[in-house]
CSV table of C-alpha atoms in Angstrom, one decimal:
chain,number,residue,atom,x,y,z
A,1,MET,CA,0.2,-0.3,-0.3
A,2,THR,CA,1.2,3.4,-0.9
A,3,THR,CA,1.6,5.7,2.6
A,4,ALA,CA,4.1,8.1,1.2
A,5,THR,CA,3.5,11.5,-0.6
A,6,THR,CA,6.7,11.2,-2.3
A,7,LEU,CA,8.5,8.0,-4.0
A,8,ASP,CA,12.3,7.9,-4.8
A,9,SER,CA,11.8,6.6,-9.0
A,10,GLY,CA,14.1,7.4,-11.5
A,11,ALA,CA,16.2,10.8,-11.8
A,12,ALA,CA,13.4,12.6,-9.8
A,13,ASN,CA,11.1,11.8,-6.9
A,14,LEU,CA,7.6,10.8,-7.8
A,15,GLN,CA,4.8,12.8,-6.1
A,16,LEU,CA,1.6,11.9,-5.7
A,17,GLY,CA,-0.6,14.4,-6.9
A,18,THR,CA,2.1,16.3,-8.7
A,19,ASN,CA,3.7,14.0,-11.5
A,20,VAL,CA,3.4,10.8,-12.8
A,21,LEU,CA,5.9,7.7,-14.0
A,22,TYR,CA,6.0,7.2,-17.7
A,23,LEU,CA,6.9,3.5,-18.5
A,24,SER,CA,7.5,3.1,-22.1
A,25,LYS,CA,7.3,-0.8,-23.7
A,26,LYS,CA,11.4,-0.6,-23.4
A,27,ASP,CA,10.8,0.4,-19.8
A,28,VAL,CA,8.7,-2.5,-19.2
A,29,LEU,CA,11.0,-4.9,-21.0
A,30,ASP,CA,14.1,-3.8,-19.3
A,31,LEU,CA,12.5,-4.5,-16.0
A,32,GLY,CA,12.9,-8.2,-16.6
A,33,ILE,CA,10.0,-9.7,-15.3
A,34,THR,CA,9.9,-13.3,-15.9
A,35,ARG,CA,7.1,-15.3,-17.6
A,36,ALA,CA,7.0,-17.4,-14.0
A,37,GLU,CA,6.1,-13.9,-12.1
A,38,ILE,CA,3.6,-13.2,-14.4
A,39,LEU,CA,2.0,-16.5,-14.1
A,40,ASP,CA,2.4,-16.1,-10.3
A,41,HIS,CA,0.7,-12.3,-10.4
A,42,THR,CA,-2.2,-14.0,-13.3
A,43,ARG,CA,-3.1,-16.8,-10.9
A,44,ASP,CA,-3.5,-14.6,-7.9
A,45,ALA,CA,-5.6,-12.3,-10.2
A,46,LEU,CA,-7.9,-14.9,-11.1
A,47,ILE,CA,-8.2,-16.4,-7.9
A,48,GLU,CA,-9.5,-13.3,-6.8
A,49,HIS,CA,-11.8,-12.8,-9.5
A,50,GLY,CA,-12.8,-16.6,-8.6
A,51,ARG,CA,-13.5,-15.8,-5.0
A,52,HIS,CA,-15.5,-12.5,-6.0
A,53,ARG,CA,-13.1,-10.0,-4.5
A,54,TYR,CA,-12.7,-7.5,-6.9
A,55,GLU,CA,-14.7,-4.9,-8.8
A,56,MET,CA,-14.6,-5.0,-12.6
A,57,PRO,CA,-17.3,-3.6,-14.7
A,58,ALA,CA,-17.8,-5.7,-18.1
A,59,LYS,CA,-15.8,-4.1,-20.9
A,60,ILE,CA,-17.2,-1.0,-22.4
A,61,GLY,CA,-16.1,0.3,-26.2
A,62,VAL,CA,-17.0,2.1,-29.3
A,63,HIS,CA,-16.7,0.5,-33.0
A,64,PRO,CA,-15.3,2.9,-35.6
A,65,TYR,CA,-15.2,0.4,-38.4
A,66,PRO,CA,-17.0,-3.2,-38.1
A,67,GLU,CA,-13.7,-5.0,-37.3
A,68,VAL,CA,-12.5,-2.8,-35.1
A,69,PHE,CA,-13.0,-2.1,-31.2
A,70,TYR,CA,-11.4,0.1,-28.3
A,71,HIS,CA,-12.1,-1.1,-25.2
A,72,ALA,CA,-12.0,0.7,-21.6
A,73,MET,CA,-11.3,-1.7,-18.7
A,74,PRO,CA,-11.0,-0.7,-15.4
A,75,ALA,CA,-10.5,-2.8,-12.3
A,76,TYR,CA,-10.0,-2.9,-8.6
A,77,VAL,CA,-8.7,-5.8,-6.6
A,78,PRO,CA,-8.3,-5.0,-3.2
A,79,GLY,CA,-6.2,-7.9,-2.1
A,80,LYS,CA,-3.5,-7.2,-4.5
A,81,ASN,CA,-3.7,-2.9,-3.6
A,82,ALA,CA,-4.2,-2.6,-7.4
A,83,VAL,CA,-6.3,-0.1,-9.3
A,84,GLY,CA,-6.5,1.1,-12.6
A,85,CYS,CA,-7.5,1.2,-16.1
A,86,LYS,CA,-6.4,0.2,-19.8
A,87,TRP,CA,-7.3,1.7,-23.1
A,88,ILE,CA,-6.7,-0.6,-25.9
A,89,GLU,CA,-7.9,-0.9,-29.3
A,90,CYS,CA,-7.6,-3.8,-32.1
A,91,TYR,CA,-6.8,-3.1,-35.4
A,92,PRO,CA,-6.9,-6.3,-37.3
A,93,GLN,CA,-5.6,-4.7,-40.8
A,94,ASN,CA,-2.5,-2.9,-39.0
A,95,PRO,CA,0.1,-5.0,-40.1
A,96,ALA,CA,-0.7,-5.2,-43.9
A,97,LYS,CA,-1.7,-1.4,-44.2
A,98,PHE,CA,0.4,-0.1,-41.9
A,99,SER,CA,3.6,-2.1,-40.3
A,100,LEU,CA,1.7,-1.5,-37.4
A,101,PRO,CA,0.5,-4.1,-34.6
A,102,GLN,CA,-2.8,-5.3,-34.4
A,103,THR,CA,-3.3,-4.4,-30.7
A,104,THR,CA,-1.9,-1.1,-29.1
A,105,GLY,CA,-2.8,0.5,-26.0
A,106,LEU,CA,-2.0,2.3,-22.4
A,107,MET,CA,-2.5,1.4,-18.9
A,108,VAL,CA,-3.4,3.9,-15.7
A,109,ILE,CA,-2.4,2.4,-12.3
A,110,ASN,CA,-3.6,4.8,-9.4
A,111,ASP,CA,-2.7,5.3,-6.0
A,112,VAL,CA,-5.6,3.4,-4.2
A,113,GLU,CA,-5.2,5.5,-0.7
A,114,SER,CA,-5.5,8.6,-2.5
A,115,GLY,CA,-6.5,8.3,-5.9
A,116,VAL,CA,-4.4,10.0,-7.6
A,117,PRO,CA,-2.6,8.4,-11.0
A,118,VAL,CA,0.7,6.9,-10.5
A,119,ALA,CA,1.8,5.5,-13.4
A,120,ILE,CA,1.0,5.5,-17.4
A,121,MET,CA,2.4,2.7,-19.4
A,122,ASP,CA,2.6,0.9,-22.5
A,123,SER,CA,-0.1,-1.8,-22.3
A,124,THR,CA,0.8,-4.1,-25.3
A,125,TRP,CA,3.7,-6.1,-23.4
A,126,VAL,CA,1.4,-6.7,-20.8
A,127,THR,CA,-1.5,-7.8,-22.7
A,128,ALA,CA,0.8,-10.2,-25.0
A,129,MET,CA,1.8,-11.7,-21.4
A,130,ARG,CA,-1.2,-11.8,-19.5
A,131,THR,CA,-3.3,-13.5,-22.5
A,132,PRO,CA,-1.2,-16.6,-22.8
A,133,ALA,CA,-0.9,-17.1,-18.8
A,134,VAL,CA,-4.6,-17.3,-18.6
A,135,THR,CA,-4.8,-19.6,-21.3
A,136,VAL,CA,-1.9,-22.1,-19.8
A,137,LEU,CA,-3.1,-21.7,-16.4
A,138,ALA,CA,-6.5,-22.8,-17.3
A,139,ALA,CA,-5.5,-25.5,-19.6
A,140,ALA,CA,-3.1,-26.8,-16.7
A,141,LYS,CA,-6.0,-27.0,-14.0
A,142,LEU,CA,-8.5,-28.8,-17.1
A,143,HIS,CA,-6.0,-31.1,-18.1
A,144,PRO,CA,-2.9,-31.2,-16.4
A,145,ALA,CA,-1.5,-34.7,-18.1
A,146,ALA,CA,-1.9,-33.3,-21.5
A,147,GLU,CA,1.2,-34.4,-23.8
A,148,THR,CA,-0.1,-32.7,-26.8
A,149,PHE,CA,-1.4,-29.0,-27.4
A,150,GLY,CA,-2.3,-27.3,-30.8
A,151,MET,CA,-2.1,-23.8,-31.3
A,152,PHE,CA,-4.3,-21.8,-33.9
A,153,GLY,CA,-2.2,-18.5,-34.5
A,154,CYS,CA,1.5,-18.0,-34.9
A,155,GLY,CA,1.7,-14.2,-34.5
A,156,VAL,CA,2.8,-12.3,-31.0
A,157,GLN,CA,0.1,-14.1,-29.1
A,158,GLY,CA,0.7,-17.6,-30.7
A,159,LYS,CA,4.5,-17.3,-29.8
A,160,GLU,CA,3.7,-16.3,-26.3
A,161,HIS,CA,1.1,-19.4,-25.8
A,162,VAL,CA,4.0,-21.8,-27.0
A,163,ARG,CA,6.3,-20.1,-24.2
A,164,TYR,CA,4.1,-20.1,-21.6
A,165,ALA,CA,2.6,-23.5,-22.2
A,166,ALA,CA,6.3,-24.6,-21.5
A,167,GLU,CA,6.4,-22.9,-18.2
A,168,ALA,CA,3.1,-24.3,-16.7
A,169,MET,CA,2.5,-27.6,-18.8
A,170,PRO,CA,5.4,-29.9,-17.5
A,171,SER,CA,4.0,-33.3,-19.5
A,172,LEU,CA,3.9,-31.5,-22.9
A,173,LYS,CA,5.7,-33.5,-25.2
A,174,THR,CA,4.7,-32.2,-28.6
A,175,VAL,CA,3.0,-29.0,-29.8
A,176,TYR,CA,1.5,-28.4,-33.2
A,177,VAL,CA,1.1,-24.9,-34.8
A,178,TYR,CA,-0.6,-23.8,-37.3
A,179,ASP,CA,-1.3,-20.1,-39.2
A,180,THR,CA,-3.0,-19.4,-42.4
A,181,HIS,CA,0.5,-17.9,-43.6
A,182,GLU,CA,3.0,-20.9,-43.3
A,183,ALA,CA,5.8,-18.6,-43.4
A,184,ALA,CA,4.2,-17.4,-39.5
A,185,ALA,CA,4.3,-20.7,-38.4
A,186,GLU,CA,7.9,-21.5,-40.1
A,187,ALA,CA,9.2,-18.7,-38.1
A,188,LEU,CA,7.4,-19.4,-34.8
A,189,ILE,CA,9.3,-22.9,-34.7
A,190,ALA,CA,12.6,-21.5,-36.2
A,191,GLU,CA,12.2,-18.8,-33.2
A,192,LEU,CA,11.5,-21.2,-30.3
A,193,ARG,CA,12.4,-24.8,-31.6
A,194,ASP,CA,16.0,-24.5,-29.8
A,195,GLU,CA,14.6,-23.1,-26.3
A,196,MET,CA,11.4,-25.5,-25.8
A,197,PRO,CA,11.6,-28.7,-23.9
A,198,PHE,CA,9.1,-30.4,-26.3
A,199,THR,CA,8.9,-30.9,-30.2
A,200,LEU,CA,7.5,-28.1,-32.3
A,201,VAL,CA,5.6,-29.1,-35.6
A,202,ARG,CA,4.2,-27.3,-38.0
A,203,GLY,CA,0.5,-28.3,-38.6
A,204,LYS,CA,-0.6,-29.9,-42.2
A,205,SER,CA,-4.1,-28.5,-41.8
A,206,PRO,CA,-6.5,-27.2,-38.9
A,207,GLU,CA,-8.1,-30.9,-39.3
A,208,ASP,CA,-4.9,-32.4,-38.5
A,209,VAL,CA,-3.8,-30.3,-35.6
A,210,VAL,CA,-7.2,-30.8,-33.9
A,211,LYS,CA,-7.1,-34.2,-34.4
A,212,SER,CA,-3.4,-34.4,-33.0
A,213,SER,CA,-4.0,-32.5,-30.1
A,214,GLU,CA,-5.4,-32.7,-26.8
A,215,VAL,CA,-5.6,-29.5,-25.7
A,216,LEU,CA,-6.4,-26.9,-28.6
A,217,GLY,CA,-5.9,-22.8,-28.3
A,218,SER,CA,-6.6,-20.4,-30.7
A,219,ALA,CA,-5.6,-16.3,-31.0
A,220,THR,CA,-6.4,-15.3,-34.2
A,221,VAL,CA,-9.5,-12.6,-35.2
A,222,ILE,CA,-12.6,-11.3,-33.5
A,223,LEU,CA,-15.7,-11.3,-35.5
A,224,LYS,CA,-19.3,-11.4,-35.1
A,225,GLU,CA,-19.9,-14.0,-37.6
A,226,PRO,CA,-18.0,-17.1,-37.0
A,227,LEU,CA,-15.6,-18.5,-39.5
A,228,ALA,CA,-16.2,-21.9,-38.2
A,229,VAL,CA,-12.4,-22.9,-39.2
A,230,VAL,CA,-12.4,-26.2,-37.1
A,231,LYS,CA,-15.5,-28.3,-37.8
A,232,ASP,CA,-17.4,-29.6,-35.5
A,233,GLU,CA,-16.9,-33.3,-36.6
A,234,TRP,CA,-13.1,-33.2,-36.2
A,235,ILE,CA,-13.7,-32.8,-32.1
A,236,SER,CA,-13.7,-35.8,-30.1
A,237,ALA,CA,-14.4,-36.8,-26.1
A,238,GLY,CA,-11.9,-35.4,-23.8
A,239,GLN,CA,-10.5,-32.6,-25.4
A,240,THR,CA,-9.9,-29.1,-23.9
A,241,ILE,CA,-10.5,-26.2,-26.0
A,242,LEU,CA,-9.4,-22.4,-25.0
A,243,PRO,CA,-10.1,-19.5,-27.4
A,244,CYS,CA,-9.0,-16.2,-27.1
A,245,ASP,CA,-11.1,-15.0,-30.1
A,246,LEU,CA,-14.5,-15.5,-28.7
A,247,ASN,CA,-16.9,-17.4,-31.1
A,248,THR,CA,-14.9,-17.1,-34.0
A,249,PHE,CA,-12.7,-19.2,-35.1
A,250,TRP,CA,-14.5,-22.3,-33.6
A,251,ASP,CA,-17.6,-24.0,-35.2
A,252,PRO,CA,-20.4,-22.6,-32.9
A,253,ARG,CA,-21.8,-26.5,-32.5
A,254,THR,CA,-18.9,-27.2,-30.4
A,255,THR,CA,-19.5,-24.9,-28.0
A,256,GLN,CA,-22.9,-25.8,-27.5
A,257,ARG,CA,-22.7,-29.4,-27.3
A,258,ALA,CA,-19.8,-29.0,-25.1
A,259,ASP,CA,-20.2,-31.0,-21.7
A,260,LYS,CA,-18.8,-27.5,-20.1
A,261,TYR,CA,-18.5,-24.0,-21.4
A,262,ILE,CA,-16.4,-22.2,-18.7
A,263,VAL,CA,-15.8,-18.4,-19.3
A,264,ASP,CA,-13.3,-15.8,-17.3
A,265,SER,CA,-16.1,-13.2,-17.2
A,266,ILE,CA,-20.1,-14.1,-17.3
A,267,ASP,CA,-20.6,-10.1,-17.6
A,268,GLU,CA,-18.0,-9.9,-20.6
A,269,HIS,CA,-19.4,-12.8,-22.4
A,270,GLU,CA,-22.5,-11.7,-22.2
A,271,LEU,CA,-22.3,-8.2,-22.9
A,272,PHE,CA,-20.3,-9.8,-26.1
A,273,ALA,CA,-23.5,-11.6,-26.6
A,274,GLU,CA,-25.6,-8.7,-26.7
A,275,MET,CA,-23.3,-7.0,-29.4
A,276,GLY,CA,-23.9,-9.6,-32.0
A,277,TYR,CA,-20.9,-11.7,-31.2
A,278,PHE,CA,-22.6,-15.1,-30.5
A,279,PRO,CA,-25.4,-15.1,-33.6
A,280,ASP,CA,-26.5,-19.2,-32.6
A,281,GLY,CA,-27.1,-17.8,-29.2
A,282,LEU,CA,-24.3,-18.0,-25.8
A,283,PRO,CA,-23.9,-21.1,-24.7
A,284,THR,CA,-25.0,-22.3,-21.1
A,285,ILE,CA,-22.1,-20.9,-19.1
A,286,VAL,CA,-21.1,-23.3,-15.7
A,287,ALA,CA,-18.4,-21.6,-14.2
A,288,GLU,CA,-15.6,-18.9,-14.6
A,289,THR,CA,-12.1,-19.7,-14.9
A,290,GLY,CA,-10.9,-18.0,-11.8
A,291,GLU,CA,-13.7,-20.3,-10.1
A,292,VAL,CA,-12.1,-23.5,-11.4
A,293,LEU,CA,-8.6,-22.0,-10.7
A,294,ALA,CA,-9.7,-21.4,-7.0
A,295,ASP,CA,-11.5,-24.3,-6.3
A,296,VAL,CA,-14.6,-22.8,-6.1
A,297,ALA,CA,-16.1,-24.7,-9.2
A,298,VAL,CA,-15.4,-28.2,-10.4
A,299,GLY,CA,-13.2,-28.3,-14.2
A,300,ARG,CA,-12.7,-31.2,-15.7
A,301,GLU,CA,-14.7,-34.2,-14.0
A,302,ASN,CA,-14.1,-37.2,-16.4
A,303,SER,CA,-11.6,-37.9,-19.1
A,304,ASP,CA,-14.2,-38.0,-22.0
A,305,GLN,CA,-15.7,-34.5,-21.3
A,306,ILE,CA,-15.3,-32.1,-24.0
A,307,ILE,CA,-14.6,-28.3,-22.3
A,308,VAL,CA,-14.3,-25.0,-23.8
A,309,ASN,CA,-13.3,-22.4,-21.8
A,310,SER,CA,-13.2,-18.9,-23.6
A,311,ASN,CA,-11.1,-16.2,-22.1
A,312,ILE,CA,-11.0,-13.2,-23.8
A,313,GLY,CA,-9.4,-11.0,-21.2
A,314,MET,CA,-10.2,-9.5,-17.9
A,315,ALA,CA,-9.0,-6.1,-16.4
A,316,VAL,CA,-8.2,-7.9,-13.0
A,317,CYS,CA,-5.3,-9.6,-14.6
A,318,ASP,CA,-4.2,-6.0,-16.0
A,319,VAL,CA,-4.2,-4.3,-13.2
A,320,VAL,CA,-2.7,-6.4,-11.0
A,321,VAL,CA,0.8,-7.5,-13.7
A,322,GLY,CA,0.2,-3.0,-14.1
A,323,ARG,CA,0.6,-2.6,-10.0
A,324,ALA,CA,3.5,-5.4,-10.3
A,325,ILE,CA,5.5,-3.3,-13.0
A,326,PHE,CA,4.9,-0.2,-11.2
A,327,ASP,CA,6.4,-1.7,-8.2
A,328,ARG,CA,9.2,-2.9,-9.6
A,329,ALA,CA,10.1,0.0,-12.0
A,330,VAL,CA,10.0,2.5,-8.5
A,331,GLU,CA,12.2,-0.4,-6.9
A,332,ARG,CA,15.1,-0.3,-9.8
A,333,LYS,CA,14.1,3.5,-10.8
A,334,ILE,CA,13.4,2.6,-14.2
A,335,GLY,CA,11.0,5.5,-16.2
A,336,SER,CA,10.2,9.3,-16.4
A,337,THR,CA,8.2,11.3,-14.7
A,338,LEU,CA,5.8,13.9,-16.0
A,339,THR,CA,4.2,16.8,-14.8
A,340,LEU,CA,0.5,16.3,-14.6
């Protein structure tokens, strides 16, 4: 908890209500926060969420173009002394049109005691880290002995899913990767093969990946109309499916017939359903991801269950990780002070 009005940070003192610590993406990277630490912070945030010790409204947003969204994501997690808001946007055409990332944004962290902002930071790294952390924490809980994992999407998120799988899923022997752009899949394998404790294989087709994997993840695009790239008839008993892209990539029949449909946030999925992202209707939700991790709700009950666990990203994870970044930056005197 912040108790002083002045914090020694960087070249100048950070005076509450007078200035704010600015952290660029490079600053955040220079802090050296490990994936193991991100997993710990994300697990803590999810468990707090699962035990209903948080305040977080469903995402609000604006949509200048049909495929584009801006989201304001505030949250307060008392147990982690974390409060703030992430402002993030997604432009799927950015890489091709402008050679810019699909997702960019900023995050503000506030002092809980006084309410004043204490940090402004790049949020792309936070998003890229906490999203796959949620996926693999859920995968490890729902399918702890999995030896095979299939990843659809080989961009920044795809690479990080593979890296986090190595951290949290020790039984994995083979990870299959697939991207509509073959070069992206090949680049992922070339970059990661030497550092992974399992074998990386480029999938021949979506069907091949599905039929080869016990656990499946996807980080592609988010669209209102399902692409249904993965056909329902390819899914078999006992598989665990973890989309980060709502209802886009998977055949809606799979989510509707799954033995369990679990989501990170019921409120947010209901909001997306109201906006039209589930044209076939939102499947019946049995639990939230944090409830399963906190053992408040039961996850997998037998080896034949098909489980779909949709995680679209929650601000509780962002502000907990953001608070940890701020604390580390103050400790190591990294960042620049800006006058409010």
